[in-house]
Amino acid sequence: MNVIAVDDEQLALKDLMRALEKAMPDGVSHGFSSSRRALEYAENADVDVAFLDIRMPGMNGLDLAKRLKELQPEMHIIFVTSYDEYAIDAFSLHATGYLLKPVNMDELVRELTFAGERMGEAHARDDGRASGGCSRVRVQTFNGFEVFVDEKPLSFKRSKTKELLALLIDRRGASITTREACAVLWEDAPYNASQRSYFRSLVADLRSTLVSVHAEDVVVKQRDSLAIDPGAVDCDVYHFLDGDPIAVNSYKGSYLPSYSWAEFSLNRVDWPYE
């Protein structure tokens, strides 16, 4: 892991560098007393994690974070500051973490561990895409429902087929029977042979759509039930419910807005830790 630390206060920078050396003996860390020098380094070297002070002369830490993310979008930004009033601004930049000075060693190790786990997940997704695995499938539920395969939008012949997939995503691996699915998708409409037949055609259409992009393992079909395989998709709401701070920050109160039945899931999304 290649880490940079930026702080215009020399003593604070030295303390952080010593802490980083203890926290990651096998890693590499570089300290900079100015934003300009840190930015120059990042223009020529891959950086995994950047620990940034916020209040600095010239280019402050928030502006530096923006520039660093433009250079290397996958870089993890962790702010280290004496002032907690910057937390909202920090996470609006999709910061991975936020530490208050003086840095506590346990908290520093926690942030490094989390960043390392996120890097491992990213590598696993990249490996899955390269090998044609189902991790190629990315699902967006916030601010509208969309599905991407190899970062290309997945097209559906029928809007109800897309809604069926959204319903399965919402259940996060819990199976749903034909009768239950019909009750959700058609609300007050009577459950009859015609409805069951149409639902079967939706299932066939969904399978055909997934087969066309070699992602058929995303949906698990049993005798009279369907379920999503949560491990086969990279989904924003799953990351949110797992407490991922980046996913938490990306949620702006809009979850599957096109589907009225999703309103019943909003309490779970808004308060995942109750």
mmCIF file of C-alpha atoms in Angstrom:
data_model
loop_
_atom_site.group_PDB
_atom_site.id
_atom_site.type_symbol
_atom_site.label_atom_id
_atom_site.label_comp_id
_atom_site.label_asym_id
_atom_site.label_seq_id
_atom_site.Cartn_x
_atom_site.Cartn_y
_atom_site.Cartn_z
ATOM 1 C CA MET A 1 0.000 0.000 0.000
ATOM 2 C CA ASN A 2 1.369 3.400 -1.011
ATOM 3 C CA VAL A 3 0.210 6.162 1.348
ATOM 4 C CA ILE A 4 0.787 9.914 1.421
ATOM 5 C CA ALA A 5 0.296 12.270 4.368
ATOM 6 C CA VAL A 6 -0.096 16.028 3.908
ATOM 7 C CA ASP A 7 0.068 18.548 6.757
ATOM 8 C CA ASP A 8 1.675 21.988 6.870
ATOM 9 C CA GLU A 9 2.421 21.568 10.606
ATOM 10 C CA GLN A 10 5.781 19.784 10.749
ATOM 11 C CA LEU A 11 5.297 18.241 14.206
ATOM 12 C CA ALA A 12 1.851 16.935 13.319
ATOM 13 C CA LEU A 13 3.210 15.504 10.062
ATOM 14 C CA LYS A 14 6.071 13.738 11.850
ATOM 15 C CA ASP A 15 3.671 12.255 14.419
ATOM 16 C CA LEU A 16 1.395 10.971 11.678
ATOM 17 C CA MET A 17 4.302 9.517 9.698
ATOM 18 C CA ARG A 18 5.565 7.652 12.785
ATOM 19 C CA ALA A 19 2.060 6.312 13.409
ATOM 20 C CA LEU A 20 1.741 5.172 9.787
ATOM 21 C CA GLU A 21 5.065 3.339 9.937
ATOM 22 C CA LYS A 22 3.881 1.441 13.010
ATOM 23 C CA ALA A 23 0.423 0.767 11.598
ATOM 24 C CA MET A 24 1.652 -0.562 8.221
ATOM 25 C CA PRO A 25 5.218 -1.898 8.546
ATOM 26 C CA ASP A 26 5.033 -3.447 5.072
ATOM 27 C CA GLY A 27 3.629 -0.325 3.428
ATOM 28 C CA VAL A 28 5.235 2.769 1.951
ATOM 29 C CA SER A 29 4.429 6.257 3.215
ATOM 30 C CA HIS A 30 5.472 9.702 2.005
ATOM 31 C CA GLY A 31 4.986 12.944 3.908
ATOM 32 C CA PHE A 32 4.436 16.380 2.367
ATOM 33 C CA SER A 33 4.196 19.760 4.067
ATOM 34 C CA SER A 34 2.409 21.422 1.139
ATOM 35 C CA SER A 35 -0.540 20.520 -1.091
ATOM 36 C CA ARG A 36 1.408 21.487 -4.190
ATOM 37 C CA ARG A 37 4.188 18.959 -3.526
ATOM 38 C CA ALA A 38 1.688 16.213 -2.743
ATOM 39 C CA LEU A 39 -0.160 16.919 -5.974
ATOM 40 C CA GLU A 40 3.070 16.806 -7.972
ATOM 41 C CA TYR A 41 3.867 13.408 -6.462
ATOM 42 C CA ALA A 42 0.394 12.048 -7.259
ATOM 43 C CA GLU A 43 0.769 13.145 -10.871
ATOM 44 C CA ASN A 44 3.650 10.684 -11.263
ATOM 45 C CA ALA A 45 2.910 7.830 -8.850
ATOM 46 C CA ASP A 46 -0.060 5.641 -7.898
ATOM 47 C CA VAL A 47 -1.385 6.464 -4.439
ATOM 48 C CA ASP A 48 -3.688 4.131 -2.536
ATOM 49 C CA VAL A 49 -4.544 6.303 0.465
ATOM 50 C CA ALA A 50 -4.059 10.010 1.200
ATOM 51 C CA PHE A 51 -4.219 11.392 4.754
ATOM 52 C CA LEU A 52 -4.934 15.113 4.432
ATOM 53 C CA ASP A 53 -5.044 17.975 6.898
ATOM 54 C CA ILE A 54 -7.878 20.349 6.032
ATOM 55 C CA ARG A 55 -6.692 23.760 7.185
ATOM 56 C CA MET A 56 -3.576 24.488 5.147
ATOM 57 C CA PRO A 57 -2.326 27.673 3.466
ATOM 58 C CA GLY A 58 -2.822 28.007 -0.266
ATOM 59 C CA MET A 59 -4.656 24.900 -1.447
ATOM 60 C CA ASN A 60 -6.534 23.516 1.563
ATOM 61 C CA GLY A 61 -7.204 19.844 2.158
ATOM 62 C CA LEU A 62 -10.694 19.864 0.657
ATOM 63 C CA ASP A 63 -9.461 21.414 -2.588
ATOM 64 C CA LEU A 64 -6.485 19.061 -2.639
ATOM 65 C CA ALA A 65 -8.825 16.085 -2.241
ATOM 66 C CA LYS A 66 -10.808 17.193 -5.292
ATOM 67 C CA ARG A 67 -7.636 17.475 -7.361
ATOM 68 C CA LEU A 68 -6.325 14.114 -6.179
ATOM 69 C CA LYS A 69 -9.625 12.367 -6.977
ATOM 70 C CA GLU A 70 -9.546 13.908 -10.449
ATOM 71 C CA LEU A 71 -6.095 12.427 -10.971
ATOM 72 C CA GLN A 72 -6.819 9.067 -9.353
ATOM 73 C CA PRO A 73 -10.553 8.396 -8.767
ATOM 74 C CA GLU A 74 -9.870 5.180 -6.835
ATOM 75 C CA MET A 75 -7.648 6.905 -4.275
ATOM 76 C CA HIS A 76 -8.986 6.739 -0.712
ATOM 77 C CA ILE A 77 -9.084 10.088 1.075
ATOM 78 C CA ILE A 78 -8.904 10.234 4.874
ATOM 79 C CA PHE A 79 -9.013 13.663 6.473
ATOM 80 C CA VAL A 80 -6.992 14.288 9.634
ATOM 81 C CA THR A 81 -7.879 17.551 11.363
ATOM 82 C CA SER A 82 -8.414 19.273 14.689
ATOM 83 C CA TYR A 83 -11.790 20.626 13.553
ATOM 84 C CA ASP A 84 -14.859 18.394 13.377
ATOM 85 C CA GLU A 85 -17.044 21.026 11.650
ATOM 86 C CA TYR A 86 -15.597 19.935 8.311
ATOM 87 C CA ALA A 87 -17.065 16.416 8.475
ATOM 88 C CA ILE A 88 -20.036 17.137 6.168
ATOM 89 C CA ASP A 89 -17.822 18.801 3.556
ATOM 90 C CA ALA A 90 -15.351 15.936 3.804
ATOM 91 C CA PHE A 91 -17.922 13.241 3.117
ATOM 92 C CA SER A 92 -19.476 15.270 0.297
ATOM 93 C CA LEU A 93 -16.173 14.545 -1.470
ATOM 94 C CA HIS A 94 -16.731 10.793 -0.911
ATOM 95 C CA ALA A 95 -13.987 10.653 1.685
ATOM 96 C CA THR A 96 -13.289 7.194 3.038
ATOM 97 C CA GLY A 97 -12.591 8.376 6.568
ATOM 98 C CA TYR A 98 -12.275 11.301 8.968
ATOM 99 C CA LEU A 99 -9.898 11.375 11.951
ATOM 100 C CA LEU A 100 -9.478 14.003 14.634
ATOM 101 C CA LYS A 101 -6.067 15.042 15.958
ATOM 102 C CA PRO A 102 -4.254 13.742 17.861
ATOM 103 C CA VAL A 103 -4.648 10.549 15.862
ATOM 104 C CA ASN A 104 -5.530 7.472 17.884
ATOM 105 C CA MET A 105 -3.546 4.413 16.753
ATOM 106 C CA ASP A 106 -6.545 2.062 16.900
ATOM 107 C CA GLU A 107 -8.599 4.446 14.767
ATOM 108 C CA LEU A 108 -5.733 4.822 12.299
ATOM 109 C CA VAL A 109 -5.428 1.030 11.946
ATOM 110 C CA ARG A 110 -9.200 0.804 11.498
ATOM 111 C CA GLU A 111 -9.156 3.320 8.652
ATOM 112 C CA LEU A 112 -6.215 1.609 6.942
ATOM 113 C CA THR A 113 -7.893 -1.768 7.304
ATOM 114 C CA PHE A 114 -11.130 -0.458 5.828
ATOM 115 C CA ALA A 115 -9.299 1.172 2.910
ATOM 116 C CA GLY A 116 -7.433 -2.079 2.301
ATOM 117 C CA GLU A 117 -10.683 -4.032 2.280
ATOM 118 C CA ARG A 118 -12.214 -1.619 -0.226
ATOM 119 C CA MET A 119 -9.127 -1.954 -2.430
ATOM 120 C CA GLY A 120 -9.443 -5.736 -2.251
ATOM 121 C CA GLU A 121 -13.118 -5.532 -3.236
ATOM 122 C CA ALA A 122 -12.233 -3.305 -6.181
ATOM 123 C CA HIS A 123 -9.555 -5.746 -7.331
ATOM 124 C CA ALA A 124 -12.013 -8.626 -6.973
ATOM 125 C CA ARG A 125 -14.556 -6.771 -9.118
ATOM 126 C CA ASP A 126 -11.905 -6.069 -11.729
ATOM 127 C CA ASP A 127 -10.842 -9.728 -11.710
ATOM 128 C CA GLY A 128 -14.467 -10.782 -12.028
ATOM 129 C CA ARG A 129 -14.970 -8.550 -15.047
ATOM 130 C CA ALA A 130 -11.806 -9.852 -16.655
ATOM 131 C CA SER A 131 -12.825 -13.469 -16.134
ATOM 132 C CA GLY A 132 -16.440 -12.945 -17.184
ATOM 133 C CA GLY A 133 -17.781 -13.586 -13.660
ATOM 134 C CA CYS A 134 -21.073 -12.200 -12.341
ATOM 135 C CA SER A 135 -19.259 -9.482 -10.383
ATOM 136 C CA ARG A 136 -19.393 -7.670 -13.735
ATOM 137 C CA VAL A 137 -22.962 -6.705 -12.841
ATOM 138 C CA ARG A 138 -23.430 -3.361 -11.057
ATOM 139 C CA VAL A 139 -26.833 -2.328 -9.765
ATOM 140 C CA GLN A 140 -27.920 1.221 -8.939
ATOM 141 C CA THR A 141 -30.976 1.670 -6.733
ATOM 142 C CA PHE A 142 -30.395 5.234 -5.503
ATOM 143 C CA ASN A 143 -31.895 8.033 -7.629
ATOM 144 C CA GLY A 144 -33.359 5.530 -10.093
ATOM 145 C CA PHE A 145 -32.973 1.848 -10.895
ATOM 146 C CA GLU A 146 -30.360 0.895 -13.462
ATOM 147 C CA VAL A 147 -28.306 -2.215 -14.166
ATOM 148 C CA PHE A 148 -24.882 -2.188 -15.783
ATOM 149 C CA VAL A 149 -22.871 -5.084 -17.169
ATOM 150 C CA ASP A 150 -19.223 -4.297 -17.829
ATOM 151 C CA GLU A 151 -20.296 -0.685 -17.149
ATOM 152 C CA LYS A 152 -22.731 -0.745 -20.073
ATOM 153 C CA PRO A 153 -26.464 -0.202 -19.364
ATOM 154 C CA LEU A 154 -28.538 -3.360 -19.554
ATOM 155 C CA SER A 155 -31.630 -2.992 -21.736
ATOM 156 C CA PHE A 156 -34.952 -4.687 -20.975
ATOM 157 C CA LYS A 157 -37.675 -5.482 -23.517
ATOM 158 C CA ARG A 158 -40.402 -4.908 -20.944
ATOM 159 C CA SER A 159 -40.554 -2.411 -18.109
ATOM 160 C CA LYS A 160 -42.189 -5.083 -15.905
ATOM 161 C CA THR A 161 -39.166 -7.344 -16.429
ATOM 162 C CA LYS A 162 -36.936 -4.580 -15.128
ATOM 163 C CA GLU A 163 -39.296 -4.047 -12.196
ATOM 164 C CA LEU A 164 -39.169 -7.758 -11.375
ATOM 165 C CA LEU A 165 -35.391 -7.583 -11.159
ATOM 166 C CA ALA A 166 -35.670 -4.492 -8.940
ATOM 167 C CA LEU A 167 -37.988 -6.431 -6.643
ATOM 168 C CA LEU A 168 -35.508 -9.287 -6.370
ATOM 169 C CA ILE A 169 -32.685 -6.827 -5.664
ATOM 170 C CA ASP A 170 -34.802 -5.223 -2.935
ATOM 171 C CA ARG A 171 -35.243 -8.595 -1.195
ATOM 172 C CA ARG A 172 -31.442 -9.095 -1.079
ATOM 173 C CA GLY A 173 -31.373 -12.850 -1.507
ATOM 174 C CA ALA A 174 -34.678 -13.680 0.176
ATOM 175 C CA SER A 175 -36.790 -15.808 -2.151
ATOM 176 C CA ILE A 176 -40.202 -14.710 -3.386
ATOM 177 C CA THR A 177 -42.945 -16.988 -4.665
ATOM 178 C CA THR A 178 -44.962 -16.427 -7.815
ATOM 179 C CA ARG A 179 -48.040 -15.425 -5.809
ATOM 180 C CA GLU A 180 -46.049 -13.002 -3.614
ATOM 181 C CA ALA A 181 -44.353 -11.409 -6.611
ATOM 182 C CA CYS A 182 -47.648 -10.961 -8.437
ATOM 183 C CA ALA A 183 -49.192 -9.334 -5.371
ATOM 184 C CA VAL A 184 -46.382 -6.774 -5.335
ATOM 185 C CA LEU A 185 -46.116 -6.139 -9.064
ATOM 186 C CA TRP A 186 -49.860 -5.844 -9.710
ATOM 187 C CA GLU A 187 -51.018 -4.757 -6.254
ATOM 188 C CA ASP A 188 -54.824 -5.084 -6.111
ATOM 189 C CA ALA A 189 -55.276 -7.005 -9.366
ATOM 190 C CA PRO A 190 -56.828 -10.475 -8.873
ATOM 191 C CA TYR A 191 -54.431 -13.402 -8.797
ATOM 192 C CA ASN A 192 -55.545 -15.702 -11.599
ATOM 193 C CA ALA A 193 -54.280 -17.926 -14.409
ATOM 194 C CA SER A 194 -53.781 -14.995 -16.771
ATOM 195 C CA GLN A 195 -51.615 -13.163 -14.244
ATOM 196 C CA ARG A 196 -49.569 -16.290 -13.525
ATOM 197 C CA SER A 197 -48.999 -16.813 -17.251
ATOM 198 C CA TYR A 198 -47.816 -13.240 -17.722
ATOM 199 C CA PHE A 199 -45.505 -13.563 -14.736
ATOM 200 C CA ARG A 200 -43.950 -16.709 -16.228
ATOM 201 C CA SER A 201 -43.290 -14.763 -19.418
ATOM 202 C CA LEU A 202 -41.558 -12.063 -17.370
ATOM 203 C CA VAL A 203 -39.346 -14.659 -15.716
ATOM 204 C CA ALA A 204 -38.443 -16.105 -19.106
ATOM 205 C CA ASP A 205 -37.740 -12.618 -20.433
ATOM 206 C CA LEU A 206 -35.528 -11.812 -17.440
ATOM 207 C CA ARG A 207 -33.564 -15.003 -17.871
ATOM 208 C CA SER A 208 -33.158 -14.366 -21.609
ATOM 209 C CA THR A 209 -31.909 -10.840 -20.908
ATOM 210 C CA LEU A 210 -29.329 -12.070 -18.400
ATOM 211 C CA VAL A 211 -28.233 -14.963 -20.604
ATOM 212 C CA SER A 212 -27.582 -12.508 -23.446
ATOM 213 C CA VAL A 213 -24.866 -10.847 -21.330
ATOM 214 C CA HIS A 214 -23.614 -14.090 -19.693
ATOM 215 C CA ALA A 215 -24.991 -13.083 -16.291
ATOM 216 C CA GLU A 216 -27.671 -15.735 -15.825
ATOM 217 C CA ASP A 217 -26.306 -16.746 -12.396
ATOM 218 C CA VAL A 218 -27.467 -13.433 -10.932
ATOM 219 C CA VAL A 219 -30.973 -14.880 -10.426
ATOM 220 C CA VAL A 220 -31.547 -18.162 -8.608
ATOM 221 C CA LYS A 221 -34.706 -19.992 -9.704
ATOM 222 C CA GLN A 222 -36.313 -22.768 -7.725
ATOM 223 C CA ARG A 223 -39.560 -24.656 -8.243
ATOM 224 C CA ASP A 224 -41.934 -21.806 -7.392
ATOM 225 C CA SER A 225 -39.666 -19.024 -6.253
ATOM 226 C CA LEU A 226 -36.985 -16.615 -7.383
ATOM 227 C CA ALA A 227 -34.142 -14.877 -5.578
ATOM 228 C CA ILE A 228 -31.175 -12.696 -6.373
ATOM 229 C CA ASP A 229 -27.686 -13.928 -5.556
ATOM 230 C CA PRO A 230 -26.381 -10.939 -3.526
ATOM 231 C CA GLY A 231 -22.788 -12.027 -4.042
ATOM 232 C CA ALA A 232 -23.205 -11.858 -7.808
ATOM 233 C CA VAL A 233 -23.909 -8.138 -7.974
ATOM 234 C CA ASP A 234 -22.210 -4.932 -6.917
ATOM 235 C CA CYS A 235 -25.164 -3.003 -5.487
ATOM 236 C CA ASP A 236 -25.220 0.435 -3.843
ATOM 237 C CA VAL A 237 -27.969 -0.369 -1.327
ATOM 238 C CA TYR A 238 -26.165 -3.534 -0.202
ATOM 239 C CA HIS A 239 -23.036 -1.482 0.496
ATOM 240 C CA PHE A 240 -25.232 1.074 2.292
ATOM 241 C CA LEU A 241 -26.825 -1.538 4.536
ATOM 242 C CA ASP A 242 -23.363 -2.926 5.329
ATOM 243 C CA GLY A 243 -22.326 0.505 6.604
ATOM 244 C CA ASP A 244 -19.995 1.500 3.784
ATOM 245 C CA PRO A 245 -19.454 5.258 4.413
ATOM 246 C CA ILE A 246 -19.110 6.051 0.715
ATOM 247 C CA ALA A 247 -22.433 4.345 -0.057
ATOM 248 C CA VAL A 248 -24.040 5.989 2.980
ATOM 249 C CA ASN A 249 -22.889 9.367 1.713
ATOM 250 C CA SER A 250 -24.232 8.713 -1.789
ATOM 251 C CA TYR A 251 -27.790 8.098 -0.511
ATOM 252 C CA LYS A 252 -29.856 11.288 -0.890
ATOM 253 C CA GLY A 253 -33.240 9.919 0.139
ATOM 254 C CA SER A 254 -34.249 8.438 -3.222
ATOM 255 C CA TYR A 255 -34.479 4.634 -3.306
ATOM 256 C CA LEU A 256 -36.101 2.860 -6.283
ATOM 257 C CA PRO A 257 -38.272 5.962 -6.856
ATOM 258 C CA SER A 258 -40.173 4.515 -9.836
ATOM 259 C CA TYR A 259 -41.787 1.720 -7.818
ATOM 260 C CA SER A 260 -44.511 2.418 -5.255
ATOM 261 C CA TRP A 261 -43.891 -0.862 -3.436
ATOM 262 C CA ALA A 262 -40.347 0.314 -2.615
ATOM 263 C CA GLU A 263 -41.826 2.814 -0.146
ATOM 264 C CA PHE A 264 -42.203 -0.080 2.277
ATOM 265 C CA SER A 265 -38.420 -0.542 2.159
ATOM 266 C CA LEU A 266 -37.545 3.089 2.856
ATOM 267 C CA ASN A 267 -37.556 2.710 6.647
ATOM 268 C CA ARG A 268 -35.031 -0.085 6.330
ATOM 269 C CA VAL A 269 -32.841 2.034 4.070
ATOM 270 C CA ASP A 270 -33.173 5.221 6.125
ATOM 271 C CA TRP A 271 -32.471 3.491 9.429
ATOM 272 C CA PRO A 272 -30.373 0.386 8.688
ATOM 273 C CA TYR A 273 -28.805 0.150 12.151
ATOM 274 C CA GLU A 274 -31.831 0.305 14.424
#
